[in-house]
Each structure stands twice: as structure tokens, then as C-alpha cells.
Short mmCIF file of C-alpha atoms and ligand atoms in Angstrom, two decimals:
data_model
loop_
_atom_site.label_atom_id
_atom_site.label_comp_id
_atom_site.label_asym_id
_atom_site.label_seq_id
_atom_site.Cartn_x
_atom_site.Cartn_y
_atom_site.Cartn_z
CA MET P 21 -4.58 -36.93 25.81
CA THR P 22 -1.86 -37.54 28.37
CA GLU P 23 -1.42 -35.05 31.16
CA ALA P 24 1.70 -33.62 29.47
CA GLU P 25 -0.17 -33.23 26.19
CA LYS P 26 -3.01 -31.40 27.95
CA LEU P 27 -0.55 -29.16 29.74
CA LYS P 28 1.21 -28.41 26.46
CA GLU P 29 -2.09 -27.60 24.75
CA ASN P 30 -2.88 -25.24 27.63
CA LEU P 31 0.47 -23.46 27.93
CA PHE P 32 2.01 -23.29 24.47
CA ARG P 33 1.10 -20.52 22.05
CA LYS P 34 -0.86 -21.78 19.05
CA THR P 35 0.94 -21.96 15.71
CA LYS P 36 -1.62 -23.77 13.60
CA THR P 37 -2.55 -22.56 10.13
CA GLY P 38 -5.89 -20.78 10.00
CA TRP P 39 -7.08 -23.01 7.16
CA GLU P 40 -7.19 -26.06 9.42
CA GLY P 41 -10.71 -26.95 10.49
CA LEU P 42 -12.15 -23.91 8.74
CA GLN P 43 -15.86 -24.20 8.01
CA GLU P 44 -16.90 -24.25 4.36
CA ASN P 45 -19.10 -21.14 4.67
CA VAL P 46 -16.23 -19.15 6.22
CA LYS P 47 -13.92 -20.32 3.44
CA ASN P 48 -16.50 -19.11 0.92
CA SER P 49 -16.69 -15.70 2.62
CA ILE P 50 -12.89 -15.47 2.49
CA PHE P 51 -12.82 -16.30 -1.23
CA THR P 52 -15.59 -13.85 -2.08
CA PHE P 53 -13.93 -11.07 -0.07
CA CYS P 54 -10.67 -11.71 -1.94
CA ASP P 55 -12.38 -11.71 -5.35
CA ASN P 56 -13.50 -8.17 -4.56
CA TYR P 57 -10.02 -7.30 -3.32
CA ILE P 58 -8.48 -8.55 -6.59
CA GLU P 59 -10.95 -6.43 -8.57
CA PHE P 60 -10.00 -3.39 -6.45
CA LEU P 61 -6.26 -4.01 -7.04
CA ASN P 62 -6.78 -4.22 -10.79
CA LYS P 63 -8.41 -0.82 -11.08
CA SER P 64 -6.22 0.98 -8.55
CA LYS P 65 -2.50 0.60 -9.17
CA THR P 66 -1.27 4.04 -8.07
CA GLU P 67 -1.95 6.31 -5.09
CA ARG P 68 -4.07 8.66 -7.25
CA GLU P 69 -6.15 5.71 -8.50
CA ILE P 70 -6.53 4.35 -4.95
CA VAL P 71 -7.85 7.70 -3.73
CA LYS P 72 -10.30 7.81 -6.62
CA SER P 73 -11.52 4.21 -6.07
CA VAL P 74 -11.89 4.69 -2.30
CA LYS P 75 -13.77 7.97 -2.79
CA GLU P 76 -16.24 6.16 -5.06
CA ILE P 77 -16.75 3.30 -2.58
CA ILE P 78 -17.23 5.49 0.50
CA GLU P 79 -19.46 8.12 -1.10
CA GLU P 80 -21.89 5.32 -1.94
CA LYS P 81 -21.98 4.55 1.79
CA GLY P 82 -22.76 8.11 2.85
CA PHE P 83 -19.32 9.62 3.47
CA LYS P 84 -19.16 13.33 2.60
CA ASN P 85 -16.31 15.76 2.07
CA ILE P 86 -15.60 17.54 5.34
CA CYS P 87 -16.22 20.88 3.59
CA GLU P 88 -19.90 19.92 3.25
CA TYR P 89 -20.34 19.86 7.04
CA SER P 90 -20.43 23.01 9.15
CA ASN P 91 -21.27 20.99 12.28
CA LEU P 92 -20.51 17.38 13.10
CA LYS P 93 -22.39 14.98 15.36
CA PRO P 94 -21.97 11.31 16.33
CA GLY P 95 -22.50 8.97 13.39
CA ASP P 96 -21.42 11.52 10.76
CA LYS P 97 -19.07 10.16 8.09
CA VAL P 98 -16.47 12.49 6.60
CA TYR P 99 -13.41 12.38 4.38
CA TYR P 100 -10.67 14.74 3.28
CA ILE P 101 -8.52 14.30 0.16
CA ASN P 102 -5.04 15.80 0.14
CA ARG P 103 -3.83 16.70 -3.38
CA GLU P 104 -5.44 13.60 -4.94
CA LYS P 105 -2.77 11.36 -3.35
CA SER P 106 -3.65 10.78 0.27
CA MET P 107 -6.88 10.84 2.25
CA TYR P 108 -8.33 10.70 5.73
CA LEU P 109 -11.72 9.26 6.68
CA ALA P 110 -13.63 9.50 9.95
CA ILE P 111 -16.85 8.35 11.58
CA ILE P 112 -17.69 10.49 14.59
CA GLY P 113 -18.12 8.39 17.74
CA LYS P 114 -20.64 8.65 20.56
CA ASN P 115 -17.94 9.29 23.19
CA SER P 116 -16.32 12.70 23.44
CA ILE P 117 -13.45 12.96 20.99
CA GLU P 118 -11.40 14.47 23.85
CA ASN P 119 -11.00 10.92 25.13
CA GLY P 120 -9.19 9.95 21.97
CA ILE P 121 -9.76 8.39 18.55
CA ASN P 122 -9.10 4.93 17.09
CA ILE P 123 -6.89 5.23 14.03
CA ILE P 124 -6.01 2.65 11.37
CA GLY P 125 -3.41 3.96 8.92
CA ALA P 126 -2.20 2.37 5.70
CA HIS P 127 -0.34 3.75 2.67
CA ALA P 128 -1.37 3.80 -0.98
CA ASP P 129 2.01 4.25 -2.67
CA SER P 130 4.00 1.21 -3.81
CA PRO P 131 7.49 0.70 -5.25
CA ARG P 132 7.58 1.43 -8.99
CA LEU P 133 9.47 3.28 -11.70
CA ASP P 134 8.77 7.01 -12.18
CA LEU P 135 9.57 8.88 -15.41
CA LYS P 136 12.35 11.44 -15.09
CA PRO P 137 11.44 15.11 -15.83
CA ASN P 138 13.29 14.91 -19.19
CA PRO P 139 12.63 11.27 -20.03
CA LEU P 140 12.50 11.03 -23.84
CA TYR P 141 15.53 10.26 -26.00
CA GLU P 142 16.41 8.36 -29.15
CA ASP P 143 19.30 5.96 -29.58
CA SER P 144 20.04 3.80 -32.64
CA GLY P 145 16.56 4.20 -34.10
CA LEU P 146 14.76 3.36 -30.82
CA ALA P 147 12.88 5.80 -28.58
CA TYR P 148 13.20 5.45 -24.80
CA LEU P 149 11.85 7.05 -21.64
CA LYS P 150 14.31 7.35 -18.75
CA THR P 151 13.05 6.34 -15.32
CA HIS P 152 14.01 6.92 -11.70
CA TYR P 153 12.96 4.08 -9.42
CA TYR P 154 10.69 4.88 -6.46
CA GLY P 155 11.12 3.03 -3.16
CA GLY P 156 13.10 -0.10 -2.40
CA VAL P 157 13.27 -2.23 -5.53
CA LYS P 158 15.48 -5.07 -6.77
CA LYS P 159 16.10 -3.42 -10.13
CA TYR P 160 16.59 -6.61 -12.14
CA GLN P 161 12.96 -7.57 -11.37
CA TRP P 162 11.67 -4.64 -13.43
CA THR P 163 13.13 -5.65 -16.79
CA THR P 164 11.41 -7.89 -19.38
CA ILE P 165 7.96 -7.60 -17.81
CA PRO P 166 4.99 -5.75 -19.33
CA LEU P 167 4.67 -2.27 -17.85
CA SER P 168 1.83 0.22 -18.03
CA MET P 169 1.96 4.00 -17.72
CA HIS P 170 -0.22 5.80 -15.15
CA GLY P 171 -0.29 9.40 -14.03
CA VAL P 172 -0.80 13.00 -14.96
CA ILE P 173 0.81 15.60 -17.20
CA VAL P 174 0.04 19.19 -16.24
CA LYS P 175 0.68 22.01 -18.70
CA SER P 176 1.94 25.39 -17.49
CA ASN P 177 -1.60 26.80 -17.95
CA GLY P 178 -2.83 24.26 -15.37
CA GLU P 179 -4.56 22.00 -17.88
CA LYS P 180 -4.23 18.40 -16.67
CA GLN P 181 -4.09 15.24 -18.79
CA GLU P 182 -4.63 11.89 -17.15
CA ILE P 183 -2.52 9.09 -18.58
CA ASN P 184 -3.41 5.40 -18.38
CA ILE P 185 -1.84 3.26 -21.10
CA GLY P 186 -1.34 -0.49 -20.96
CA GLU P 187 -4.26 -1.75 -18.86
CA ASP P 188 -6.88 -2.05 -21.62
CA LYS P 189 -6.47 -5.15 -23.82
CA GLU P 190 -6.34 -2.90 -26.91
CA ASP P 191 -3.57 -0.72 -25.42
CA PRO P 192 0.11 -1.18 -26.16
CA ILE P 193 2.32 -2.07 -23.17
CA PHE P 194 5.97 -1.17 -22.58
CA THR P 195 9.02 -3.04 -21.37
CA ILE P 196 12.64 -2.59 -20.35
CA THR P 197 15.00 -4.89 -22.23
CA ASP P 198 17.77 -7.02 -20.73
CA LEU P 199 20.90 -8.46 -22.30
CA LEU P 200 20.64 -11.94 -23.80
CA PRO P 201 22.47 -14.61 -21.73
CA HIS P 202 24.72 -15.42 -24.74
CA LEU P 203 26.35 -12.00 -24.39
CA ALA P 204 25.92 -11.47 -20.66
CA ALA P 205 29.11 -13.11 -19.37
CA GLU P 206 30.37 -9.75 -18.09
CA GLN P 207 26.98 -8.63 -16.73
CA MET P 208 26.56 -11.95 -14.90
CA GLU P 209 29.74 -11.20 -12.94
CA ARG P 210 28.09 -8.08 -11.46
CA LYS P 211 26.69 -8.26 -7.94
CA LEU P 212 22.92 -8.90 -7.93
CA LYS P 213 22.21 -5.35 -6.71
CA GLU P 214 24.06 -3.98 -9.75
CA GLY P 215 22.84 -6.67 -12.17
CA ILE P 216 20.71 -3.93 -13.66
CA LYS P 217 21.78 -0.37 -12.85
CA GLY P 218 19.41 2.55 -12.27
CA GLU P 219 20.47 4.29 -15.48
CA GLU P 220 19.79 1.09 -17.44
CA LEU P 221 16.09 1.13 -16.51
CA ASN P 222 15.09 2.84 -19.76
CA LEU P 223 11.67 2.09 -21.18
CA LEU P 224 11.38 1.16 -24.86
CA VAL P 225 8.49 3.14 -26.37
CA GLY P 226 8.95 3.37 -30.15
CA SER P 227 10.81 2.45 -33.33
CA ILE P 228 9.10 4.14 -36.32
CA PRO P 229 10.72 7.35 -37.67
CA TYR P 230 8.44 10.33 -38.41
CA ASN P 231 7.14 10.03 -41.98
CA GLY P 232 10.26 8.10 -42.94
CA GLU P 233 12.10 11.42 -43.29
CA SER P 234 15.85 11.49 -42.84
CA ILE P 235 16.05 14.10 -40.10
CA SER P 236 17.80 13.51 -36.78
CA ASP P 237 15.77 12.06 -33.89
CA ALA P 238 12.90 11.14 -36.24
CA VAL P 239 11.71 8.27 -33.97
CA LYS P 240 11.61 10.61 -30.97
CA LEU P 241 9.76 13.14 -33.15
CA ASN P 242 7.21 10.52 -34.10
CA ILE P 243 6.58 9.65 -30.43
CA LEU P 244 6.14 13.35 -29.59
CA LYS P 245 3.75 13.74 -32.53
CA ILE P 246 1.65 10.83 -31.23
CA LEU P 247 1.59 12.34 -27.73
CA ASN P 248 0.80 15.78 -29.13
CA ASP P 249 -2.10 14.43 -31.20
CA LYS P 250 -3.52 12.47 -28.26
CA TYR P 251 -2.84 14.77 -25.30
CA GLY P 252 -1.83 18.12 -26.83
CA ILE P 253 1.51 18.01 -25.02
CA LYS P 254 5.07 18.96 -25.99
CA GLU P 255 8.37 17.57 -24.69
CA ILE P 256 8.70 20.34 -22.09
CA ASP P 257 5.39 19.27 -20.49
CA PHE P 258 7.05 16.13 -19.07
CA VAL P 259 8.76 18.53 -16.64
CA SER P 260 5.43 18.97 -14.85
CA SER P 261 4.26 15.37 -14.98
CA GLU P 262 3.99 12.49 -12.55
CA ILE P 263 4.01 9.31 -14.58
CA GLU P 264 4.48 5.96 -12.90
CA LEU P 265 5.36 2.67 -14.58
CA VAL P 266 3.73 -0.29 -12.91
CA PRO P 267 3.36 -3.95 -13.92
CA ALA P 268 0.71 -4.27 -16.66
CA PHE P 269 -0.31 -7.74 -15.54
CA CYS P 270 -3.39 -8.39 -13.40
CA ALA P 271 -3.73 -9.49 -9.80
CA ARG P 272 -4.95 -13.10 -9.74
CA THR P 273 -5.97 -15.95 -7.50
CA MET P 274 -2.91 -18.13 -6.97
CA GLY P 275 -2.26 -21.79 -6.21
CA LEU P 276 -4.01 -25.03 -7.13
CA ASP P 277 -5.96 -24.71 -3.90
CA ARG P 278 -6.74 -21.05 -4.77
CA SER P 279 -5.50 -20.02 -1.31
CA MET P 280 -3.38 -17.02 -2.27
CA VAL P 281 -3.46 -13.70 -4.13
CA ALA P 282 -0.63 -12.67 -6.45
CA GLY P 283 -0.58 -9.04 -7.50
CA TYR P 284 1.35 -5.80 -7.74
CA GLY P 285 1.35 -3.26 -4.92
CA GLN P 286 -0.19 -5.40 -2.19
CA ASP P 287 2.24 -3.46 0.04
CA ASP P 288 0.21 -1.64 1.10
CA LYS P 289 -3.01 -1.73 -0.89
CA VAL P 290 -4.03 -4.90 0.95
CA CYS P 291 -4.17 -2.87 4.17
CA VAL P 292 -5.90 0.04 2.41
CA TYR P 293 -8.62 -2.29 1.13
CA THR P 294 -9.10 -4.26 4.36
CA SER P 295 -9.24 -1.09 6.49
CA VAL P 296 -11.67 0.71 4.17
CA ARG P 297 -13.94 -2.36 4.04
CA ALA P 298 -13.79 -2.62 7.84
CA LEU P 299 -14.68 1.08 8.19
CA LEU P 300 -17.71 0.60 5.95
CA ASN P 301 -19.01 -1.98 8.45
CA THR P 302 -18.56 0.40 11.35
CA GLU P 303 -21.83 2.13 12.26
CA ASN P 304 -22.11 4.54 15.19
CA PRO P 305 -18.86 3.59 16.94
CA GLN P 306 -18.30 4.52 20.61
CA THR P 307 -14.91 6.02 19.81
CA THR P 308 -14.36 8.15 16.71
CA ALA P 309 -12.98 5.86 13.98
CA VAL P 310 -10.31 7.39 11.73
CA CYS P 311 -8.75 5.81 8.64
CA ILE P 312 -5.56 7.13 7.07
CA ILE P 313 -4.52 6.43 3.49
CA SER P 314 -1.07 7.91 3.33
CA ASP P 315 1.35 8.61 0.48
CA LYS P 316 5.18 8.58 0.18
CA GLU P 317 5.64 5.86 2.81
CA GLU P 318 7.98 3.98 0.50
CA ILE P 319 10.36 6.94 0.31
CA GLY P 320 10.28 8.02 3.95
CA SER P 321 6.83 9.64 4.40
CA MET P 322 8.19 13.10 3.54
CA GLY P 323 6.40 15.78 1.51
CA ASN P 324 2.98 17.35 1.93
CA THR P 325 1.12 14.14 1.08
CA GLY P 326 3.35 11.99 3.33
CA MET P 327 2.57 11.18 6.95
CA GLU P 328 5.30 13.50 8.23
CA SER P 329 3.31 16.52 7.01
CA HIS P 330 0.92 18.29 9.37
CA VAL P 331 -2.09 17.87 7.11
CA PHE P 332 -3.41 15.03 9.29
CA ASP P 333 -3.24 17.27 12.39
CA THR P 334 -5.20 19.88 10.43
CA PHE P 335 -7.85 17.29 9.55
CA ILE P 336 -8.32 16.31 13.22
CA SER P 337 -8.39 20.02 14.18
CA GLU P 338 -11.14 20.52 11.61
CA LEU P 339 -13.13 17.71 13.27
CA LEU P 340 -12.68 19.49 16.63
CA ASN P 341 -13.78 22.81 15.09
CA ARG P 342 -16.89 21.26 13.58
CA LEU P 343 -17.74 19.47 16.83
CA GLY P 344 -17.65 22.94 18.40
CA ILE P 345 -15.19 21.96 21.15
CA ASN P 346 -11.79 23.10 19.92
CA ARG P 347 -9.49 24.99 22.28
CA PRO P 348 -5.71 25.45 22.71
CA ASN P 349 -3.84 22.16 23.28
CA LEU P 350 -6.91 20.01 22.70
CA LEU P 351 -5.37 18.42 19.60
CA ASP P 352 -2.32 17.26 21.60
CA GLN P 353 -4.62 15.87 24.27
CA VAL P 354 -6.67 13.97 21.68
CA PHE P 355 -3.53 12.38 20.25
CA CYS P 356 -2.25 11.39 23.71
CA ASN P 357 -5.54 9.59 24.36
CA SER P 358 -5.63 7.86 20.97
CA LYS P 359 -4.82 4.37 19.75
CA MET P 360 -3.64 3.23 16.35
CA LEU P 361 -3.02 0.17 14.26
CA SER P 362 -0.32 1.06 11.75
CA ALA P 363 -1.75 -1.01 8.92
CA ASP P 364 1.25 -2.16 6.92
CA VAL P 365 2.38 -5.48 5.53
CA ASP P 366 4.88 -7.85 7.16
CA ALA P 367 7.62 -9.97 5.63
CA ALA P 368 6.20 -13.49 5.49
CA TYR P 369 8.56 -16.37 6.28
CA ASP P 370 9.92 -17.77 3.02
CA PRO P 371 11.35 -21.29 3.45
CA ILE P 372 13.38 -20.91 0.24
CA TYR P 373 15.29 -18.07 1.93
CA ALA P 374 15.02 -19.45 5.46
CA SER P 375 18.39 -18.06 6.55
CA ALA P 376 17.02 -14.48 6.45
CA TYR P 377 14.36 -15.21 9.08
CA GLU P 378 14.20 -16.18 12.74
CA LYS P 379 11.50 -18.83 12.82
CA ASN P 380 10.23 -18.21 16.34
CA ASN P 381 9.34 -14.59 15.57
CA SER P 382 8.37 -14.65 11.90
CA GLY P 383 4.97 -14.21 10.32
CA PHE P 384 3.83 -17.28 8.36
CA LEU P 385 1.40 -17.30 5.46
CA GLY P 386 -2.03 -18.47 6.60
CA ARG P 387 -1.71 -17.88 10.33
CA GLY P 388 -3.69 -14.66 10.45
CA VAL P 389 -2.94 -10.97 10.92
CA GLY P 390 0.68 -10.15 11.77
CA ILE P 391 1.49 -7.87 14.69
CA ASN P 392 4.82 -6.18 14.91
CA LYS P 393 5.75 -4.58 18.23
CA TYR P 394 8.73 -2.83 16.69
CA THR P 395 10.36 -2.36 13.30
CA GLY P 396 13.69 -0.58 12.84
CA ALA P 397 17.17 -1.94 12.25
CA ARG P 398 20.28 -2.73 14.30
CA GLY P 399 18.99 -2.82 17.86
CA LYS P 400 15.45 -1.51 17.10
CA SER P 401 16.94 1.80 15.93
CA GLY P 402 14.22 4.05 14.52
CA ALA P 403 11.37 1.95 15.95
CA SER P 404 8.54 3.34 18.07
CA ASP P 405 8.29 -0.03 19.92
CA ALA P 406 4.73 -0.37 21.21
CA ASN P 407 4.14 -0.45 24.98
CA ALA P 408 3.36 -3.86 26.47
CA GLU P 409 0.14 -2.43 27.94
CA PHE P 410 -1.09 -1.40 24.49
CA VAL P 411 -0.03 -4.70 22.86
CA ALA P 412 -2.08 -6.44 25.56
CA GLN P 413 -5.14 -4.30 24.73
CA VAL P 414 -4.87 -5.10 21.02
CA ARG P 415 -4.33 -8.82 21.72
CA GLY P 416 -7.32 -8.72 24.04
CA ILE P 417 -9.54 -7.36 21.26
CA PHE P 418 -8.34 -10.05 18.84
CA GLU P 419 -8.75 -12.88 21.35
CA LYS P 420 -12.24 -11.71 22.34
CA ASN P 421 -13.27 -11.78 18.68
CA ASP P 422 -11.50 -15.07 17.90
CA ILE P 423 -9.15 -13.42 15.39
CA LYS P 424 -6.01 -15.37 14.55
CA TYR P 425 -2.86 -13.28 14.97
CA GLU P 426 0.84 -13.96 15.01
CA VAL P 427 4.03 -12.09 15.73
CA ALA P 428 5.76 -10.97 12.54
CA GLU P 429 9.21 -9.55 13.20
CA LEU P 430 11.11 -8.33 10.15
CA GLY P 431 13.77 -11.01 9.64
CA LYS P 432 16.86 -11.90 11.62
CA ILE P 433 18.62 -9.36 13.83
CA ASP P 434 21.15 -7.19 11.95
CA ILE P 435 20.28 -8.68 8.56
CA GLY P 436 18.34 -5.62 7.39
CA GLY P 437 15.37 -3.67 8.61
CA GLY P 438 12.63 -1.25 7.71
CA GLY P 439 9.97 1.08 9.00
CA THR P 440 6.38 2.19 8.61
CA ILE P 441 4.35 5.28 9.54
CA ALA P 442 3.97 3.96 13.13
CA TYR P 443 6.65 6.17 14.73
CA ILE P 444 5.18 9.35 13.24
CA LEU P 445 1.89 8.95 15.09
CA ALA P 446 3.67 7.58 18.16
CA ASN P 447 5.64 10.85 18.26
CA LYS P 448 2.35 12.73 18.62
CA GLY P 449 1.53 10.65 21.71
CA VAL P 450 -0.66 8.00 20.08
CA ASP P 451 -0.33 4.35 21.21
CA VAL P 452 0.68 2.55 17.99
CA ILE P 453 1.44 -0.97 16.87
CA ASP P 454 2.14 -2.29 13.38
CA CYS P 455 -0.50 -4.73 12.30
CA GLY P 456 -1.06 -6.13 8.81
CA VAL P 457 -0.86 -8.89 6.24
CA PRO P 458 2.28 -11.06 5.78
CA VAL P 459 3.62 -10.87 2.19
CA LEU P 460 5.99 -13.03 0.15
CA SER P 461 8.23 -11.29 -2.43
CA MET P 462 7.51 -7.90 -0.85
CA HIS P 463 8.32 -4.94 -3.18
CA ALA P 464 8.58 -7.24 -6.22
CA PRO P 465 6.37 -6.56 -9.25
CA TYR P 466 4.26 -9.56 -8.17
CA GLU P 467 3.69 -9.98 -4.44
CA VAL P 468 1.99 -12.97 -2.76
CA THR P 469 -0.45 -12.98 0.17
CA SER P 470 -2.71 -15.55 1.82
CA LYS P 471 -6.46 -15.10 1.46
CA PHE P 472 -6.90 -16.29 5.05
CA ASP P 473 -4.61 -13.52 6.34
CA ILE P 474 -6.34 -10.87 4.22
CA TYR P 475 -9.73 -11.80 5.64
CA GLU P 476 -8.42 -12.08 9.19
CA THR P 477 -6.81 -8.64 8.90
CA TYR P 478 -10.13 -7.19 7.74
CA ARG P 479 -11.81 -8.79 10.78
CA ALA P 480 -9.05 -7.49 13.06
CA TYR P 481 -9.49 -3.90 11.83
CA GLU P 482 -13.24 -4.14 12.19
CA ALA P 483 -12.92 -5.43 15.76
CA PHE P 484 -10.50 -2.60 16.63
CA TRP P 485 -12.97 0.07 15.51
CA GLU P 486 -16.06 -1.67 16.89
CA ASN P 487 -14.41 -2.17 20.25
MN1 MN B 526 4.35 -0.81 3.43
MN1 MN B 527 7.00 -1.15 1.46
#
């Protein structure tokens, strides 16, 4: 190497792909980890299913519902489930909790189509369910793909029916039709964002009239009869239901080199999975390790299962009560001494749409875990913007553990923007930075991630808690 080359090697930040020079055994570990991740994705497509899957995994490893503990001591593993849709996990550390906790927080909800409260209607001999999209979606992406139905219907007497149709090979699936190109001249003139309108996202669910009788709405009647036979429900019961339509296809290994994962809902189930797996490796941490699996992030974190609710504060207060140290203002003090990785996905640089990104500050597939000092839009508006001192601490942990990381800013200035749950915890006094997996086609029915980044994110979360 020339002197200039040496100097460059020494002074420039590294931008190499993580795959380069990777040892075969590490590559195998990455692939095995991602096989398990794919399996997890395929049985947990909604926030309720995520909570159920995670509960199963962690109970096997000795986590217990917080209600089962009257006193807590270092090493104890607890969880709390909030209305079946969000959950908090903790491992009590050796250090006093007064000195703060280490939080990693992801969200389990993903963009999708929800059924409206009065969804069922018949038109021209076809039965449809009306939907209301949830989160930021490009609506045209949700037509002409197989969709499955997940959720619950609760009758007024409290009886609950779980619905899961379209995942089993024997199940029917559903789809939303689109106009054939031959007749779409007018539709094709619409702007892309109106290519398919919200009120056109109607799910086709039936076409056989009840008993062939010539009464009105006989196809709708037949659908209700089927639902009544199977679940004992009537049309009015949809009013108290939460039914989500999600892609019926499976998450899969992607690429000839098998380097990527394609699947629905990787925003933000990839961070849920990597953080839960990292927590399971954490035994007797110095600092109390806390994992958040939040709900409603995609629609602004509102509601009593969203991060804006005070249920998380209550959970931490319950830890303080059971440690026998609670007193006025202690909760605020704990938060002010705490650190957090807001575990959410980043927009990966997409060379096909290069003009949306600023190359120097974009996350690239295969370069490791993405860190995002600030989110927001138009001059960082709405961002919590992590302190340089805290970014340095997090970097330090990654560098000490040889974890590949990269900066992953969300696109060019003034071209758009977005947010995560970071600011909510920052408002409580916690030091927070966004830190997660770069994703291509974010919020589409099929999102793409790099297996290297998934594994590196898992290692990053583990290092943060072990530190
Ligand atoms: Mn997200
Ligand atoms: Mn999102």
C-alpha cells in the first residue's frame, strides 16, 4: 500500500458489505438464524399472533407473568401482556434499577387492511367485505394478491371467536379485484396514489346464492349462513370485531445467493424477533434489560396498546413495587437514567429509485444494523434527535463487539419523512436512538431484508443488553 492508501484506510469510514470475507461458519449461523426468523414470520402475521408466539417462546425460557411474582430479585424474568396486542418483558439486573434500565423497543403492528364495522354487502351477485386500510400503504399494491383473514369477533355476551382463514393449504383465500388493462384507459390516467381508491378496496368473498332461492341479497345471506354455522355469529357481530387482511403468501428466502428474506410485515417484526432472541441470550445482566413490543406504531402510537399510553410506566412502576424500593418520583428518575434502542426498520437504499435517497447517509442492504440519529420531516420536525454523547456510547458498544453498523437516514431532505416510538421514550427522559434493519419496499405486502443485517441487528441488541 502507498502512504496515501494507508492513510485513507485509516481515516475513511468503512463502507464495505458485511458479506465480504465472511467466514463460512458465520454465514451458516446467519442462514440458520434467518430460517428460524422466516418460520416465526409465517406463524405470526398480526400483533395478536406476535404476542402469542413470543409468549410461547419466552415461557419456555423461564419468563413468568409479573402477577406471579410478589417480590423480584436480580435474574428474575417477567413479562406483561396488554390486551393481547402489546407486551413488555424484563430481566432484573444486578445493579440497582434506580440507576436506569436498558430498553429495546419494537412494534408488532404492520400496515394492512382492516374490515370496517359493517363490512358485508352484495352487488351484482357477488358478496364483498369493505375494508379500511391501516397505516401507510400504496393502495394499488393490495389488489390482485392472495389475502388471508386474521383476528377476533367478540359477541355482546363476551364470547370470543378467533378467525384465521387463508393460511392453511386447505383454506380458501381472498382477493381484491382490479380493472383489466383493456378497459382501464381512464383509470390509468389517475395519479398513482389514487390508482386504487380506499373505497375500492373491497374484498371478494362469495358468489353462490343461498339455496338458489330468488330472494334479495341471497349471496350475502349464504355467506352469513356459512359464518353462522362455523362461528355462531350474525351480521351485527362484525361491529365488535377486529379482523385484519394480510398477504396469504409465505415469507421466503430470496435471491439466487439466498442472501435475503422476502416477507410481509418485516416492519417491524424483524426487530421484534431479533430483540426477543437477543433477550433470550441475556442471563443475569448488570443493568435491568427491558424489551417492548408495542402496538399502533403504524397509526401514530395512540390508544391504550400504543406507546403513547401510560401502561409501560405502570409496568416499570410494578417492577419498582416488587423490588420493594418504590417511592414518589422514582419512576421519573429511572427513566432519566435509562437508555434505549428504538428497534425499528430503516429505508434501505434502492438504486432503482436512487433519486429519493442521499447516498452518503443512506442505509445499504448488507452493511449491518442501521442507526438513525433522527427521523422526522422538514428540518427534523418531530424527531427526538439523539444526543451525540449517547450515539457515541452506542457506537462504542458496537465497535467493541465488532458489529457492523451504518447510518440510515430516511431519504433526501424534504422528500418525505416518518417517525418511530423513539420520541415517546425520549420525552420521559430516556436516551434513545433508532436502530434496526434496513428494508426494501417498506410497507409493501412483500418487504425485502438482508440476512446479514438481520443477524447483525440481533448481535447489536444482544451487545446492548450484555453491556
Ligand atoms: Mn416500523
Ligand atoms: Mn412502518
